[in-house]
Amino acid sequence: MSVSIDDVTRAAGRLAGRIRRTPVLEVSPELFLKLELTQHTGSFKVRGGFNRALAAGDLPAAGLIAASGGNHGLAVAYVARELGVRAEIFVPTVSSPVKVAGLRALGAEVTQTGAVYAEAYEASLKRAAETGALEVHAYDQAEVVAGQGTAGLELLEQTGGVDTVLVAVGGGGLLGGIVAALDGRARVVAVEPERIPTLDRALAAGGPVRVEVGGIAADSLGASRIGAIGYGLARAAGVRGVLVGDEDIAAARLELWRSFRVAAEYGGAAAYAALRCGAYVPAPGERVAVVVCGGNTDPSTLA
């Protein structure tokens, strides 16, 4: 299964009036920040959540169910509340307390189980089979990937076109959506934490493989295996991948705050870290956009 520009365009139609058109900060004529952390619930994830639910038509009485390190769960809880159905969210024990509190504030039933996303996901599948709730996968469903890609459509319209887009990778839903949305109109660079190299290992192995998960961005980029859809789209498009260290991510996060007053979470700062540390060096005159994908963080840590 794959996702095309047509799928993303249809998703944009469904989402009209449901999501925010997030702003783009023009740092210079060659650098743009797509501020997805200003989306409802603080990340791009609500795009895919809404598209999955709306594409399903009539929703089951049990509502929506999802497993998430936090951001996806917040999005699904928000979507459920807006559509008037219940949400049940399974999160790993490493999830940020800020995100767990946010889930409960949105009215979701929250179960913390497992050390990593994969274990929470297995528990959610078992529960969905029992209740009949609609599963909303964090990154490996066509409707979810197409929904995330609507951020790419906006980016092209807002900038008038760029040469390169830097995207952080966990499970690959945002990556795949952006690749589909750009449809060859710009190159995509996938940025991963060194301690969660899901795409890097998949490209080396010729397919998705399990990796160890760790580091400061694990609560939002902590998938142990890249999704088949995101991997397939990235491979077909010849996406280049770069790795960044925890120290680089932390420094990029502080710079986003100090220079631009952008309060990103660690995962949200990962793509910018590639520019800051030199993992990706633009050519002279190259127009680069960075997707700042999430901002569910404790702002006191930016002081």
Short mmCIF file of C-alpha atoms in Angstrom, two decimals, residues 46 48-67 72-90 107-109 124 127-128 131-137 141:
data_model
loop_
_atom_site.label_atom_id
_atom_site.label_comp_id
_atom_site.label_asym_id
_atom_site.label_seq_id
_atom_site.Cartn_x
_atom_site.Cartn_y
_atom_site.Cartn_z
CA VAL A 46 -4.00 15.81 14.28
CA GLY A 48 -3.58 12.19 10.13
CA GLY A 49 -5.96 11.49 12.98
CA PHE A 50 -8.74 13.52 11.43
CA ASN A 51 -8.20 12.06 7.96
CA ARG A 52 -8.35 8.48 9.26
CA ALA A 53 -11.57 9.12 11.21
CA LEU A 54 -13.32 11.15 8.50
CA ALA A 55 -12.39 8.72 5.74
CA ALA A 56 -13.92 5.87 7.77
CA GLY A 57 -17.42 7.38 7.59
CA ASP A 58 -19.72 6.25 10.41
CA LEU A 59 -17.62 5.62 13.50
CA PRO A 60 -18.22 2.64 15.82
CA ALA A 61 -19.87 3.10 19.20
CA ALA A 62 -16.55 2.30 20.88
CA GLY A 63 -14.99 5.31 19.16
CA LEU A 64 -11.28 5.58 18.40
CA ILE A 65 -8.31 3.69 19.82
CA ALA A 66 -4.62 4.38 19.39
CA ALA A 67 -1.18 3.66 20.77
CA HIS A 72 -0.43 10.91 18.28
CA GLY A 73 -2.53 10.08 21.30
CA LEU A 74 -3.19 13.76 21.95
CA ALA A 75 -4.26 14.14 18.34
CA VAL A 76 -6.61 11.15 18.41
CA ALA A 77 -8.11 12.31 21.71
CA TYR A 78 -8.72 15.75 20.21
CA VAL A 79 -10.25 14.29 17.04
CA ALA A 80 -12.55 12.06 19.11
CA ARG A 81 -13.68 14.99 21.24
CA GLU A 82 -14.37 17.13 18.18
CA LEU A 83 -16.34 14.32 16.52
CA GLY A 84 -18.24 13.46 19.70
CA VAL A 85 -16.93 9.92 20.22
CA ARG A 86 -14.80 8.30 22.92
CA ALA A 87 -11.06 7.75 22.73
CA GLU A 88 -8.90 5.11 24.39
CA ILE A 89 -5.16 5.72 24.25
CA PHE A 90 -2.33 3.31 25.13
CA GLY A 107 -11.22 13.30 27.97
CA ALA A 108 -9.36 10.21 26.77
CA GLU A 109 -9.09 7.01 28.77
CA SER A 124 -4.06 -1.47 21.93
CA ARG A 127 -8.27 -3.99 23.17
CA ALA A 128 -9.55 -2.89 19.73
CA THR A 131 -14.35 -3.39 21.68
CA GLY A 132 -14.60 -2.83 17.92
CA ALA A 133 -13.08 0.64 18.18
CA LEU A 134 -11.52 2.16 15.05
CA GLU A 135 -7.76 1.82 15.25
CA VAL A 136 -5.84 4.94 14.32
CA HIS A 137 -2.23 3.92 13.77
CA GLN A 141 -1.96 3.69 7.72
#
